[in-house]
Tab-separated table of C-alpha atoms in Angstrom:
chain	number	residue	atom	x	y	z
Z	21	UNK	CA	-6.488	16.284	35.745
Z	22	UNK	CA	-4.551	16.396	39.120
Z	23	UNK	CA	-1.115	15.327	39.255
Z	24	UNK	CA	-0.116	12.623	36.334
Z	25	UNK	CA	1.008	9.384	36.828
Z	26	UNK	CA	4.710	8.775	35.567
Z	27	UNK	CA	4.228	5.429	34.941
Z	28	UNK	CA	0.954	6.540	32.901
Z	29	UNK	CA	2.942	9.165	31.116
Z	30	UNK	CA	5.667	6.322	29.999
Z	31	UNK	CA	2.745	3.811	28.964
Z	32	UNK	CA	1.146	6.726	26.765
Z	33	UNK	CA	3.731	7.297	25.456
Z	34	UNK	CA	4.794	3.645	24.863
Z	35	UNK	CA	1.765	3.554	22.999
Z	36	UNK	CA	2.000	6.466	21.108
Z	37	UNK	CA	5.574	4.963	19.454
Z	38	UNK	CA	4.134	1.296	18.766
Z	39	UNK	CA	0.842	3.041	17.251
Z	40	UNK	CA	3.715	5.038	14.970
Z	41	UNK	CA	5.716	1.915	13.725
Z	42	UNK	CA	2.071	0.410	13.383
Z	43	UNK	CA	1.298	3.506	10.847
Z	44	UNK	CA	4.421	3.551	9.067
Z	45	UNK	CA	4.676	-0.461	7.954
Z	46	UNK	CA	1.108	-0.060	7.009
Z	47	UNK	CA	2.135	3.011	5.053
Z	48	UNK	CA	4.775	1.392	3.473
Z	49	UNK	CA	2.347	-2.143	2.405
Z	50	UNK	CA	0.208	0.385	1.072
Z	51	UNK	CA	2.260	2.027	-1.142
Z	52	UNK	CA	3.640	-1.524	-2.372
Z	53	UNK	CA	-0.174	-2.063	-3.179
Z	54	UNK	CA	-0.357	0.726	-5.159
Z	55	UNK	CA	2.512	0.373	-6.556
Z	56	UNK	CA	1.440	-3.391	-7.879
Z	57	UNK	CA	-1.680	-1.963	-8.765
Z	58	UNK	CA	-0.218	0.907	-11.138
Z	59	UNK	CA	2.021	-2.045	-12.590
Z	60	UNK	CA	-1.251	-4.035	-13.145
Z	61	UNK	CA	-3.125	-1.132	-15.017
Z	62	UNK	CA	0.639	-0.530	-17.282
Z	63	UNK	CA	0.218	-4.146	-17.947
Z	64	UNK	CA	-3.785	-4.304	-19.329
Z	65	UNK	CA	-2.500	-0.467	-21.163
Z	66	UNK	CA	0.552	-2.882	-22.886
Z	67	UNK	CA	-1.507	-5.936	-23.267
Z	68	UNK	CA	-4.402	-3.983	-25.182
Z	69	UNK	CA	-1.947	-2.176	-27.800
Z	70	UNK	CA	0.347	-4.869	-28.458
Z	71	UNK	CA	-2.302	-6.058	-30.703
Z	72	UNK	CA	-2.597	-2.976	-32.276
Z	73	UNK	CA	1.525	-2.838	-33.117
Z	74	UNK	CA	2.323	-2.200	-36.610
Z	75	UNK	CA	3.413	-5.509	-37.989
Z	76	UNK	CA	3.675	-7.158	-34.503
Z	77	UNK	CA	6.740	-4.709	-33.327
Z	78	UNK	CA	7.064	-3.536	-30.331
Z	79	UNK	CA	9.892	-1.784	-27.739
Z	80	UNK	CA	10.857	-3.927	-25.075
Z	81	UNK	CA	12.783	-2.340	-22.455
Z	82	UNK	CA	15.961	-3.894	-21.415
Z	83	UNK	CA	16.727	-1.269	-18.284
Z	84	UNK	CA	18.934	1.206	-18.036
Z	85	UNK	CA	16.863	3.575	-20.389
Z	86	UNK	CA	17.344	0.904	-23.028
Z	87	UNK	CA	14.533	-0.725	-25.384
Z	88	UNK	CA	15.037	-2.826	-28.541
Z	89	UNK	CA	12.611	-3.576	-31.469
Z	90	UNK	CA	11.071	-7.046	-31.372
Z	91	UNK	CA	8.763	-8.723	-33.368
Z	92	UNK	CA	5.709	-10.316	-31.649
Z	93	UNK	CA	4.258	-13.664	-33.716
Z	94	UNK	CA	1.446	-14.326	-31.719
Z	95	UNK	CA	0.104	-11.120	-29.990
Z	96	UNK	CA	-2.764	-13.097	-28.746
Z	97	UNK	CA	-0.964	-15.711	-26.732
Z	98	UNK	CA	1.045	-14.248	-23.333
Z	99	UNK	CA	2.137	-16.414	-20.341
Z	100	UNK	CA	0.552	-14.551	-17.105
Z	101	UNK	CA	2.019	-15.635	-13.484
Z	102	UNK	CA	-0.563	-16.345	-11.068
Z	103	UNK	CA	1.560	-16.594	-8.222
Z	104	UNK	CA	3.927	-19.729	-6.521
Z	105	UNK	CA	6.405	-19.064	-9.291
Z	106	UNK	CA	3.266	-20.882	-11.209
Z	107	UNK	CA	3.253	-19.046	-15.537
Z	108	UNK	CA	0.307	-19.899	-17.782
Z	109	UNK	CA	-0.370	-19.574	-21.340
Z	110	UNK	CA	-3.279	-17.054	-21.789
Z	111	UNK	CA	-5.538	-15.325	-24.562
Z	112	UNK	CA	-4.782	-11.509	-24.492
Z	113	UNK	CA	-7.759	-11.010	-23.288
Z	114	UNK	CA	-7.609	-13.352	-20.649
Z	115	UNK	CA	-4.412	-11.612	-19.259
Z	116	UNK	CA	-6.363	-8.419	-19.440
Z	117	UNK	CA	-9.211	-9.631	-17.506
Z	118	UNK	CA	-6.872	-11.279	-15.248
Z	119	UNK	CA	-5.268	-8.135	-14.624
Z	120	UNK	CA	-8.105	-6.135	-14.362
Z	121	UNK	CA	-9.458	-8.499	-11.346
Z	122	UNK	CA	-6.151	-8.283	-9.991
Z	123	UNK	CA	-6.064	-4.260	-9.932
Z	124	UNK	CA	-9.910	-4.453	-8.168
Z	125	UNK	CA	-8.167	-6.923	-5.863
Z	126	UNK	CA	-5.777	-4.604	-5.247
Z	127	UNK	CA	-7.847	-1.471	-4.639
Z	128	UNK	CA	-9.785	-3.174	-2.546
Z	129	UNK	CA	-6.676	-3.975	-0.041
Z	130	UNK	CA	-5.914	-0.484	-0.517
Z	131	UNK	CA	-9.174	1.008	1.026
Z	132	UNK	CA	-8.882	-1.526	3.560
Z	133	UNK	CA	-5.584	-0.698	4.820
Z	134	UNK	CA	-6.439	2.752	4.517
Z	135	UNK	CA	-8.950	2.750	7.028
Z	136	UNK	CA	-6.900	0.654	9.219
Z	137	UNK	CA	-4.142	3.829	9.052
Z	138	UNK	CA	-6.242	6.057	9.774
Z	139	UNK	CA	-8.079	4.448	12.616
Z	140	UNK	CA	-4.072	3.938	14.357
Z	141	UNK	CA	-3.792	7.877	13.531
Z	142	UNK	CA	-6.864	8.409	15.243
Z	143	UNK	CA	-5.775	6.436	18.540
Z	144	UNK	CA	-2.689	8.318	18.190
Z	145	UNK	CA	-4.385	11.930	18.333
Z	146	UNK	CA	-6.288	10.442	21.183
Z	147	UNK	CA	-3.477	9.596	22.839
Z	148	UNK	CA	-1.115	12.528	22.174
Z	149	UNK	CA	-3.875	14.907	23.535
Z	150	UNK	CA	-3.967	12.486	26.551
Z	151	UNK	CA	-0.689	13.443	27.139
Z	152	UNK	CA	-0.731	17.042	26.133
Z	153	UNK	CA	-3.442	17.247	29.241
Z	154	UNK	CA	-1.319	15.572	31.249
Z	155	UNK	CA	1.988	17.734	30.842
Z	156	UNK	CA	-0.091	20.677	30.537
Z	157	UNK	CA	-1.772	19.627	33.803
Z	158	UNK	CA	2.224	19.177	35.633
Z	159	UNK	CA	3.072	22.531	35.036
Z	160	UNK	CA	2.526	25.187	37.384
Z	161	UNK	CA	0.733	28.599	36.554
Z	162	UNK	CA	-1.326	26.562	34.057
């Protein structure tokens, strides 16, 4: 590579930057995924052993490291929300199964956007070698 362009040097490494805040939102959605997704799985794990609470008592947690005893009369019937501040009345299992899809839902976004992060980071190694050339190529002796 002869002498580099400066104006291709600045668009490089325009590109370079927007291709970073491209990787780090995407980053950040896909640990919110996960992060739903792990809250999903807690959920079915809950779900499946309320059933199995000795004489329908369970902790519920309150925050703050704080959880009181409560009785449960109906194990069986939970209210799930499926979204558009929308709650309906559900079977256990229901809720689990609706979970369940929800967590495969989930994964599946997550392999998605994975790929899409990693094809930006490979764009981005493209590019900073690109410019490695280039600078490489401006110095004398070299």
């Amino acid at each position: 590579m002869d002498e580099a362009d400066p104006r291709e040097l600045q668009s490089l490494q325009y590109y370079l930057n927007e291709y970073g805040q491209q990787a780090e939102v995407l980053s950040r959605q896909l640990e919110m995924l996960e992060q739903q997704r792990l809250e999903s799985l807690a959920s079915i794990e809950s779900l499946q052993s309320l059933g199995a609470a000795q004489g329908g008592t369970v902790l519920l947690p309150l925050g703050g490291g704080v959880s009181v005893q409560v009785q449960v009369p109906d194990p069986d019937s939970v209210l799930v929300a499926i979204g558009a501040g929308v709650t309906v009345g559900r079977t256990n299992a229901e809720a689990v199964s609706f979970l369940e899809d929800r967590a495969r839902e989930l994964e599946a976004s997550e392999k998605k956007l994975s790929e899409t992060i990693e094809r930006i980071r490979g764009q981005m190694n493209e590019i900073a070698a690109r410019l490695d050339a280039a600078y490489r190529s401006q110095v004398p002796g070299r």
